[in-house]
mmCIF file of C-alpha atoms in Angstrom:
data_model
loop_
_atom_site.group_PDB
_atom_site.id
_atom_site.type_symbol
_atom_site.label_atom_id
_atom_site.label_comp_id
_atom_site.label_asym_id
_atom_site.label_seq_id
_atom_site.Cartn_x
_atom_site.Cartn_y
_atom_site.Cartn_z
ATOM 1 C CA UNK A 79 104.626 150.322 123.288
ATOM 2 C CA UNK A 80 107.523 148.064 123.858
ATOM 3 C CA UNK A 81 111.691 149.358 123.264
ATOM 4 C CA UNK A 82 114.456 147.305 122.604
ATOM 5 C CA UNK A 83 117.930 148.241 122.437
ATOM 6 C CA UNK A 84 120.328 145.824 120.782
ATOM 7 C CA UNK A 85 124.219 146.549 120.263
ATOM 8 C CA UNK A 86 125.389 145.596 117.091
ATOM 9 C CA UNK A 87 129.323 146.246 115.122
ATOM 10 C CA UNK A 88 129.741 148.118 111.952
ATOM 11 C CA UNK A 89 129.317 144.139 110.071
ATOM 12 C CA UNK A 90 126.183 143.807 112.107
ATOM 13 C CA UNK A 91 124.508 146.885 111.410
ATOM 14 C CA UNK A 92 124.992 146.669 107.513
ATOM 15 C CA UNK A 93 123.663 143.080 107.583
ATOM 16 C CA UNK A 94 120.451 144.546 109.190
ATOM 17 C CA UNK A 95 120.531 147.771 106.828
ATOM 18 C CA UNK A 96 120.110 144.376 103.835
ATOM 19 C CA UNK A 97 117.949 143.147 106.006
ATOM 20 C CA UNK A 98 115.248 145.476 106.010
ATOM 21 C CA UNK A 99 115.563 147.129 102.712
ATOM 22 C CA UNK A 100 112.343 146.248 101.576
ATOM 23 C CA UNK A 101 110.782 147.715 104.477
ATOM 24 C CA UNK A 102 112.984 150.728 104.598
ATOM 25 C CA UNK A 103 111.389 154.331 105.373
ATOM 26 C CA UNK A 104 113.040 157.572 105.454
ATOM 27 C CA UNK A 105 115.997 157.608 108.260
ATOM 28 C CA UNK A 106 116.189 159.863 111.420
ATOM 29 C CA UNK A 107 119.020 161.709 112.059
ATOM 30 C CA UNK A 108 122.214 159.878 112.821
ATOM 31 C CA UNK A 109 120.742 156.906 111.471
ATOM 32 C CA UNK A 110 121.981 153.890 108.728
ATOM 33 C CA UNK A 111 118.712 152.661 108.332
ATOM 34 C CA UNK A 112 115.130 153.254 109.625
ATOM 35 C CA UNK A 113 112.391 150.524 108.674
ATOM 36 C CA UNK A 114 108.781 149.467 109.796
ATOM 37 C CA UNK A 115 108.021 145.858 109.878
ATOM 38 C CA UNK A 116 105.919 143.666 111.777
ATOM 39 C CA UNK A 117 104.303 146.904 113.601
ATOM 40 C CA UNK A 118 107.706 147.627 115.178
ATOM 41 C CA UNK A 119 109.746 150.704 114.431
ATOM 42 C CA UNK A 120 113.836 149.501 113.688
ATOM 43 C CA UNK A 121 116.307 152.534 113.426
ATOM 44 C CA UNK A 122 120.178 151.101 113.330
ATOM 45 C CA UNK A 123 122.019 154.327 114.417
ATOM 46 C CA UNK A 124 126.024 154.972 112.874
ATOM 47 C CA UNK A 125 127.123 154.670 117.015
ATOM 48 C CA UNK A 126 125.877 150.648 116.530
ATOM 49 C CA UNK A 127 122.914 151.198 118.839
ATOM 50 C CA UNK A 128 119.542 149.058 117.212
ATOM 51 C CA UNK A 129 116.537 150.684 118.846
ATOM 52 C CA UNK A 130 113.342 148.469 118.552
ATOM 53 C CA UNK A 131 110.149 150.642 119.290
ATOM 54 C CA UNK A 132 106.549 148.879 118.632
ATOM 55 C CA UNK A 133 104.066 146.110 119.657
ATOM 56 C CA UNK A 134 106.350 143.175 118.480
ATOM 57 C CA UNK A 135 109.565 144.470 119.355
ATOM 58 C CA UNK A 136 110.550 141.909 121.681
ATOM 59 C CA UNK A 137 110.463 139.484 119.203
ATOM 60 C CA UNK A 138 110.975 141.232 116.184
ATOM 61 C CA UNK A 139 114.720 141.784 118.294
ATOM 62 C CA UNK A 140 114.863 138.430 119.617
ATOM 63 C CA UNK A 141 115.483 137.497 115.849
ATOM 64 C CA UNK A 142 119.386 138.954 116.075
ATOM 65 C CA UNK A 143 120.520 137.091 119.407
ATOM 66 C CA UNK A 144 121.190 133.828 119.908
ATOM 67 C CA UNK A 145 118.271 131.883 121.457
ATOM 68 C CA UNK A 146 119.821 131.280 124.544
ATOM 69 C CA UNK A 147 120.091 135.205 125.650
ATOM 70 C CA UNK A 148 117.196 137.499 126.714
ATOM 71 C CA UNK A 149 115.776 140.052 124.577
ATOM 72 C CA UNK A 150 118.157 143.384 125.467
ATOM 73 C CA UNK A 151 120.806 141.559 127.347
ATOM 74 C CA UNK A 152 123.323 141.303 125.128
ATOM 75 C CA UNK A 153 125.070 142.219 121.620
ATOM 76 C CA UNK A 154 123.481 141.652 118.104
ATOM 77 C CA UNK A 155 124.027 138.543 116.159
ATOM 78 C CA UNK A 156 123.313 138.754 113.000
ATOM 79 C CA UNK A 157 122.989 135.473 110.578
ATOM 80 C CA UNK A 158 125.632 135.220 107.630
ATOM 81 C CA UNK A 159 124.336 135.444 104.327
ATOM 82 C CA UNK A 160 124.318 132.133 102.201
ATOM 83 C CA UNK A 161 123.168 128.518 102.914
ATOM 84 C CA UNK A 162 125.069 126.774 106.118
ATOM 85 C CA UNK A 163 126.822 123.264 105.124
ATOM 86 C CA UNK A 164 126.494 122.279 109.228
ATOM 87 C CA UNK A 165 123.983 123.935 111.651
ATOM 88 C CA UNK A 166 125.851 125.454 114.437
ATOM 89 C CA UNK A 167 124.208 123.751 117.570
ATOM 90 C CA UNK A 168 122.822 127.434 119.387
ATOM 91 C CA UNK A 169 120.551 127.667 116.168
ATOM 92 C CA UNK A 170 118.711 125.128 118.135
ATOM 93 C CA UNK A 171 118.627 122.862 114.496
ATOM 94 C CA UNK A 172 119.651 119.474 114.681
ATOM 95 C CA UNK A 173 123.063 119.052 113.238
ATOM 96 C CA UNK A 174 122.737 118.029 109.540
ATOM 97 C CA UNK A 175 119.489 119.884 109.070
ATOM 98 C CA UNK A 176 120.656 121.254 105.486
ATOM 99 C CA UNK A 177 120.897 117.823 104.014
ATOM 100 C CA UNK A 178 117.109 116.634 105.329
ATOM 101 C CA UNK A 179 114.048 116.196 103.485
ATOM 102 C CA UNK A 180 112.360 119.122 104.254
ATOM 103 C CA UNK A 181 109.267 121.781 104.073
ATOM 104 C CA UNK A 182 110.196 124.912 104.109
ATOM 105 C CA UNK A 183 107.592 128.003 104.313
ATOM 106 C CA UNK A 184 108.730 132.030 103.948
ATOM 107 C CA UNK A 185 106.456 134.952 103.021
ATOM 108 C CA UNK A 186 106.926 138.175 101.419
ATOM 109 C CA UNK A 187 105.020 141.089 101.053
ATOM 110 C CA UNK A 188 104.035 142.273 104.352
ATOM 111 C CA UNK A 189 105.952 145.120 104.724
ATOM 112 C CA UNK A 190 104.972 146.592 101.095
ATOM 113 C CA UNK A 191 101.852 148.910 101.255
ATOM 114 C CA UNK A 192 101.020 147.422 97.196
ATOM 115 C CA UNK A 193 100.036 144.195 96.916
ATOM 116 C CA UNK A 194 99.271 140.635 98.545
ATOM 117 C CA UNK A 195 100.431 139.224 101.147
ATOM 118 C CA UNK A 196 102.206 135.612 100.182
ATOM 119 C CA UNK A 197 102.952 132.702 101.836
ATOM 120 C CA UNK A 198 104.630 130.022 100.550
ATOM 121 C CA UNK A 199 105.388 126.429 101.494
ATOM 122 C CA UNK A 200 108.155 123.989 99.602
ATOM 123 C CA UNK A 201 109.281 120.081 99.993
ATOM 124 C CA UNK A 202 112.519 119.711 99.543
ATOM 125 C CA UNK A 203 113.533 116.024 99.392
ATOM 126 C CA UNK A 204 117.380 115.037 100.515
ATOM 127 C CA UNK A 205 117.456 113.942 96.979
ATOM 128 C CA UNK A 206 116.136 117.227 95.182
ATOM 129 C CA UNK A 207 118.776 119.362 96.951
ATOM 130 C CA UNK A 208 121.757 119.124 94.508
ATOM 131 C CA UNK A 209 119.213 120.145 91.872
ATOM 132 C CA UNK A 210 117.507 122.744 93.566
ATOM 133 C CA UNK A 211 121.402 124.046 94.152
ATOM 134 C CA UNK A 212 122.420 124.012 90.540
ATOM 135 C CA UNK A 213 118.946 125.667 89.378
ATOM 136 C CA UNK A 214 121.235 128.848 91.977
ATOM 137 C CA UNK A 215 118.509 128.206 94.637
ATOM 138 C CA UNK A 216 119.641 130.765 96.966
ATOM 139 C CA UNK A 217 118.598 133.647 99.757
ATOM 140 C CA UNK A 218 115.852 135.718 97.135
ATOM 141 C CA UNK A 219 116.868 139.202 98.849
ATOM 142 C CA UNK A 220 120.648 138.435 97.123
ATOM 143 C CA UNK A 221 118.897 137.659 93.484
ATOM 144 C CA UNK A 222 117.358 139.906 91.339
ATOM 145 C CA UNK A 223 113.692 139.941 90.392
ATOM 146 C CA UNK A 224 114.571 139.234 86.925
ATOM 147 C CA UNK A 225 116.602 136.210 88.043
ATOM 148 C CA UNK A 226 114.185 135.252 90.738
ATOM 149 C CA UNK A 227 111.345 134.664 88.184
ATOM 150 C CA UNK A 228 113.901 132.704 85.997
ATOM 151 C CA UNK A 229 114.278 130.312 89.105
ATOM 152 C CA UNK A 230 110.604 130.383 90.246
ATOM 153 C CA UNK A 231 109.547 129.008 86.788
ATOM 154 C CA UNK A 232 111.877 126.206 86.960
ATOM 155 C CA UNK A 233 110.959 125.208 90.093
ATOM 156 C CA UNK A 234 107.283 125.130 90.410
ATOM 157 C CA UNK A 235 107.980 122.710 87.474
ATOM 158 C CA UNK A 236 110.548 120.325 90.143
ATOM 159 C CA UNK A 237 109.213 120.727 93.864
ATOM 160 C CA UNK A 238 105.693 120.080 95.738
ATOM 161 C CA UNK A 239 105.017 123.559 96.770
ATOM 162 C CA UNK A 240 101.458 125.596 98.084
ATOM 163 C CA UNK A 241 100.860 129.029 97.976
ATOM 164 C CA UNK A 242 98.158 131.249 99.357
ATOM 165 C CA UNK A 243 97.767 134.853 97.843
ATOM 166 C CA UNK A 244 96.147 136.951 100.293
ATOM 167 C CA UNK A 245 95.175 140.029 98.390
ATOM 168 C CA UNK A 246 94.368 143.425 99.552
ATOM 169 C CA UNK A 247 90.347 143.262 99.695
ATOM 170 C CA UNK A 248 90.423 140.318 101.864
ATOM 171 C CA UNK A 249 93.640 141.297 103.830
ATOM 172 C CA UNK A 250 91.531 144.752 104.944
ATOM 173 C CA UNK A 251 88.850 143.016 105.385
ATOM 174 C CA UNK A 252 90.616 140.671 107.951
ATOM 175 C CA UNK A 253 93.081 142.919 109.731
ATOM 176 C CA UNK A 254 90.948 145.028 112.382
ATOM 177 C CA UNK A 255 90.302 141.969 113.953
ATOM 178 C CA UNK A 256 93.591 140.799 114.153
ATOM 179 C CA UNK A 257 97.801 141.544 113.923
ATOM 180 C CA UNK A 258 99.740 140.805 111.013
ATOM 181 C CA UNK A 259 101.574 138.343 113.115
ATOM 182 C CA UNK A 260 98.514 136.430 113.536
ATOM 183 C CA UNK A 261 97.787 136.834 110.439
ATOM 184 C CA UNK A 262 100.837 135.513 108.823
ATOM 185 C CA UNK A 263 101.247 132.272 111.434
ATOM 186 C CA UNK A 264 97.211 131.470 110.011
ATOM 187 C CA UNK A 265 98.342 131.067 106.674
ATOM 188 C CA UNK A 266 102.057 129.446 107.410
ATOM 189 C CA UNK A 267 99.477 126.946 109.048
ATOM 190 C CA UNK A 268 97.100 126.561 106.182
ATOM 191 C CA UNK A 269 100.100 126.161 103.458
ATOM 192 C CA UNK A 270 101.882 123.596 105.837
ATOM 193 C CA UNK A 271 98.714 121.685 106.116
ATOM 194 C CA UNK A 272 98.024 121.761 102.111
ATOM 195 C CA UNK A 273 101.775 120.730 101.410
ATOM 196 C CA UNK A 274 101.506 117.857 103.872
ATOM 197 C CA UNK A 275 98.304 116.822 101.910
ATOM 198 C CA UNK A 276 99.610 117.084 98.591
ATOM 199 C CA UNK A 277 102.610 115.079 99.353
ATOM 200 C CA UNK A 278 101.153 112.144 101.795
ATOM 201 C CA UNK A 279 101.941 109.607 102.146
ATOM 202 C CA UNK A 280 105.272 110.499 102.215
ATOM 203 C CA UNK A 281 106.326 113.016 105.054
ATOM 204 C CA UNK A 282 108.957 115.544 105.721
ATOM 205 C CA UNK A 283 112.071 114.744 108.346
ATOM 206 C CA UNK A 284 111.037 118.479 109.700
ATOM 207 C CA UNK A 285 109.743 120.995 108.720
ATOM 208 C CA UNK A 286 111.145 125.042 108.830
ATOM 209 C CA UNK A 287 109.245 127.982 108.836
ATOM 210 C CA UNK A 288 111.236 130.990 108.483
ATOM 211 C CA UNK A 289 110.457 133.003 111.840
ATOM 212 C CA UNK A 290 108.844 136.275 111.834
ATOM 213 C CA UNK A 291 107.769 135.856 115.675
ATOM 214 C CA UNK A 292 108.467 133.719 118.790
ATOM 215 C CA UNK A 293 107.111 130.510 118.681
ATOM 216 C CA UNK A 294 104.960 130.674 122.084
ATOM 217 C CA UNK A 295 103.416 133.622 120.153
ATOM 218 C CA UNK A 296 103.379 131.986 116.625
ATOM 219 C CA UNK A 297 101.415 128.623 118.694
ATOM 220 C CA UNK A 298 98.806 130.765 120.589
ATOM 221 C CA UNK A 299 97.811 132.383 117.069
ATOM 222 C CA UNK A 300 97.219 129.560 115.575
ATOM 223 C CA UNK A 301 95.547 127.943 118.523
ATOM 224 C CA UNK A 302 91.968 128.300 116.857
ATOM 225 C CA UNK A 303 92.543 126.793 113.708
ATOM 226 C CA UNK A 304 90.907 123.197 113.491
ATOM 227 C CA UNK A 305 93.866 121.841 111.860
ATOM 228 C CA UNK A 306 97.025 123.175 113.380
ATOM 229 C CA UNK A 307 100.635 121.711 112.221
ATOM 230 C CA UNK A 308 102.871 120.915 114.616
ATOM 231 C CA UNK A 309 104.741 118.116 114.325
ATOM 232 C CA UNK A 310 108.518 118.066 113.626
ATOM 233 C CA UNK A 311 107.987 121.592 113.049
ATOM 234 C CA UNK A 312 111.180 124.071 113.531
ATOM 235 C CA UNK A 313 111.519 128.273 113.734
ATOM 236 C CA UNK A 314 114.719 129.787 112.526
ATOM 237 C CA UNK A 315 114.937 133.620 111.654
ATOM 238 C CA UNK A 316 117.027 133.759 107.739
ATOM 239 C CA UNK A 317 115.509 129.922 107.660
ATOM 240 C CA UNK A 318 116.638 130.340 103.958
ATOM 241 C CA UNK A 319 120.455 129.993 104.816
ATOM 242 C CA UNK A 320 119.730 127.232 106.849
ATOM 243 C CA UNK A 321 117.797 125.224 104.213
ATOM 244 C CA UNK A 322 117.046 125.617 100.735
ATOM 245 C CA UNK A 323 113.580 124.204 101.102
ATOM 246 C CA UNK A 324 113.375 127.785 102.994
ATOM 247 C CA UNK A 325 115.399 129.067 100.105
ATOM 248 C CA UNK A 326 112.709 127.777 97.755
ATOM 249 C CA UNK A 327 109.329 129.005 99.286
ATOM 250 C CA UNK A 328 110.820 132.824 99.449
ATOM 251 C CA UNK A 329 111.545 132.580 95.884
ATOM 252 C CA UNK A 330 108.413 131.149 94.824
ATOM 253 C CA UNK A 331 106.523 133.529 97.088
ATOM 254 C CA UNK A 332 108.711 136.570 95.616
ATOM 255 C CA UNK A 333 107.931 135.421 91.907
ATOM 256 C CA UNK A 334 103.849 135.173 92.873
ATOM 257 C CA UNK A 335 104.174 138.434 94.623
ATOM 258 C CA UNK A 336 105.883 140.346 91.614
ATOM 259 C CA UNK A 337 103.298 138.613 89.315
ATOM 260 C CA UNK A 338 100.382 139.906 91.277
ATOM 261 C CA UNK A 339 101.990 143.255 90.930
ATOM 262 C CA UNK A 340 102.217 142.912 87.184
ATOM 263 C CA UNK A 341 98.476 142.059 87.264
ATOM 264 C CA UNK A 342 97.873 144.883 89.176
ATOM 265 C CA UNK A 343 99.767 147.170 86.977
ATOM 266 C CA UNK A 344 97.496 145.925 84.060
ATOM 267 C CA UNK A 345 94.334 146.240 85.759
ATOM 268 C CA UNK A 346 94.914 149.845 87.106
ATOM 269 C CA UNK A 347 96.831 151.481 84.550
ATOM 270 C CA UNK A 348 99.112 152.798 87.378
ATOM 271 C CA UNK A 349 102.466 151.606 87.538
ATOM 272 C CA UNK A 350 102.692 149.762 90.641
ATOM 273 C CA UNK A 351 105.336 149.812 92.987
ATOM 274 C CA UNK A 352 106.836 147.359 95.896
ATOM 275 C CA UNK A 353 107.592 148.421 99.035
ATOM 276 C CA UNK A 354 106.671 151.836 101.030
ATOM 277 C CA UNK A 355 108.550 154.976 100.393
ATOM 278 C CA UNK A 356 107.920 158.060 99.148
ATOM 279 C CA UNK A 357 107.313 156.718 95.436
ATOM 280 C CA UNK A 358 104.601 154.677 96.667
ATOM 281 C CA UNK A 359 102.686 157.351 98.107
ATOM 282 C CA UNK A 360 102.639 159.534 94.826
ATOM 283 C CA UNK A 361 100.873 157.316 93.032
ATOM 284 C CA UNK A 362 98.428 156.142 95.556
ATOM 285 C CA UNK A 363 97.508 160.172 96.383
ATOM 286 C CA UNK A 364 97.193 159.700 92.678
ATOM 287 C CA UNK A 365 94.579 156.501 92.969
ATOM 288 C CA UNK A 366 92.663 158.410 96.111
ATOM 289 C CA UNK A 367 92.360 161.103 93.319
ATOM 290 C CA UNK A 368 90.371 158.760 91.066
ATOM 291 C CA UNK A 369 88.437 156.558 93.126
ATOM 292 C CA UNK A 370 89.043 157.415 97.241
ATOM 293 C CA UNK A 371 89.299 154.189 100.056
ATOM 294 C CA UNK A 372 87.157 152.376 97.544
ATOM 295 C CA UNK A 373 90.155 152.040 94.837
ATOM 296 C CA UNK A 374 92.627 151.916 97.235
ATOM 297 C CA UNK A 375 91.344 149.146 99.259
ATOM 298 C CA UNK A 376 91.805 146.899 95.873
ATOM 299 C CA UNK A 377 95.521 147.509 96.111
ATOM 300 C CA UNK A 378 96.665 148.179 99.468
ATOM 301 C CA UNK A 379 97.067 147.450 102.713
ATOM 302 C CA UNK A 380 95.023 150.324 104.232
ATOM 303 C CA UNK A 381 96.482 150.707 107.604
ATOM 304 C CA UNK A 382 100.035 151.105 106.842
ATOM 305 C CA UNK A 383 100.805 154.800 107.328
ATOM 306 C CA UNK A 384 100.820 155.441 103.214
ATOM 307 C CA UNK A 385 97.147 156.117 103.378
ATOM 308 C CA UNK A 386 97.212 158.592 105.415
ATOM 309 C CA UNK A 387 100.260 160.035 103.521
ATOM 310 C CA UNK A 388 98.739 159.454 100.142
ATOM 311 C CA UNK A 389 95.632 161.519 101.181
ATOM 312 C CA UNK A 390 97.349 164.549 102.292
ATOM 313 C CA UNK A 391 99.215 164.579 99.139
ATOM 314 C CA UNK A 392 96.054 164.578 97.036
ATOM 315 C CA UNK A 393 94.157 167.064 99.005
ATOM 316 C CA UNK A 394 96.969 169.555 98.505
#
């Protein structure tokens, strides 16, 4: 197990604390904000220390510093919310990037123990971005849910987009034999590949992928796949305020998400949740109460620590 410690200023550390709300879990001592994502630990402590702890921590850290520093070496940089009218040139973005024609490809759902995991991929033409900025085409973590499926509507209606639901059955099914991080880099590939199809001839200046993992590490996973995308292709970590193509795909992926949830809701008769706190494990100790692994593996993603959680709860 890997440990990163990052320095970051009172600004910094709430940024991060926004940051990883969705993957929040109960705080240590002395602590803003503890969270588990992409198999790392995160705890931002109230001194400004950021300790990274977990098999990705290098580059689940190597997000918050600027690409020309090494992982540890220096003080946290954390991205400003909102979408960037110039590229500053240490993103490593071409300058003018917002105004391109663009795919853009986000997911959601991988740190929330209900529900799919969603990938989404959006083309963004130079001419569709004034629209896609009226429709309030923003960052999704700074819009509601309600407001986010307002916005998805209208634009799976406007913009080439794919999407690829991976839900629970198939995502347990899948994950012994391989990290999340590989996991989520296989279908980034696939959607970039069906976007590119359902759009040719015409082709994107670039393309963004909002990055969850270096891109060495994001290449060699996807280094099996018989089709793997490649050209033109860019990483930025908060790709969304760097291009609303980005912007786009996290919405779209959000609304699909929160719909599968619905469905789920419907299907179970439990009311079910996003995310992974405490709430979440109530009601799956109450599912393991009905119907053991075998119900739970419809709905979750069995080897987050919930299971475990949700077990002990109903045997009590």
């Amino acid at each position: 197990m890997s440990n990163v410690v990052l320095k970051a200023t009172p600004g910094q550390l709430k940024k991060m604390a926004v940051f990883y709300q969705d993957y929040a879990v109960k705080p240590v001592p002395h602590s803003l904000f503890t969270a588990k994502k992409n198999q790392t630990t995160i705890t931002g402590y109230n001194s400004g220390k950021v300790l990274f702890q977990g098999q990705n921590a290098e580059s689940e850290a190597a997000q918050w510093q600027p690409s020309s520093e090494k992982v540890g070496d220096s003080k946290l940089t954390a991205a400003k919310n909102g979408l960037k009218k110039e590229v500053p040139s240490k993103t490593g973005l071409p300058a003018g990037f917002s105004t391109w024609s663009v795919i853009g490809s986000d997911e959601v759902g991988n740190g929330s123990y209900f529900g799919p995991l969603t990938v989404c991929a959006v083309y963004a033409s130079a001419e569709q971005l004034p629209l896609l900025k009226n429709m309030g085409v923003q960052d999704s973590k700074a819009l509601t849910d309600a407001r986010i499926i307002t916005i998805a509507k209208q634009l799976v209606q406007q913009v080439p987009h794919s999407v690829i639901n991976l839900m629970p059955e198939k995502y347990n099914e899948v994950q012994p034999t391989m990290s999340q991080g590989k996991m989520k880099a296989l279908l980034h590939n696939q959607v970039l590949d069906q976007l590119l199809k359902k759009i040719a001839p015409e082709k994107p200046k670039a393309i963004l992928v909002d990055q969850f993992e270096l891109p060495s590490t994001y290449f060699k996973h996807i280094a099996d796949q018989k089709v793997q995308v490649k050209e033109n292709i860019h990483f930025q970590t908060k790709g969304e305020s760097h291009h609303l193509a980005v912007a786009a795909a996290s919405i779209i992926a959000r609304y699909y998400f929160l719909k599968t949830l619905a469905d789920m809701t419907a299907a179970s008769g439990y009311p079910i949740p996003s995310g992974a706190g405490a709430n979440v494990d109530l009601i799956a100790a109450e599912m393991y109460r009905e119907g053991g692994l075998e119900l739970l593996d419809k709905y979750t993603k069995l080897h987050f620590a919930n299971t475990q959680k949700a077990i002990r709860l109903a045997n009590r």
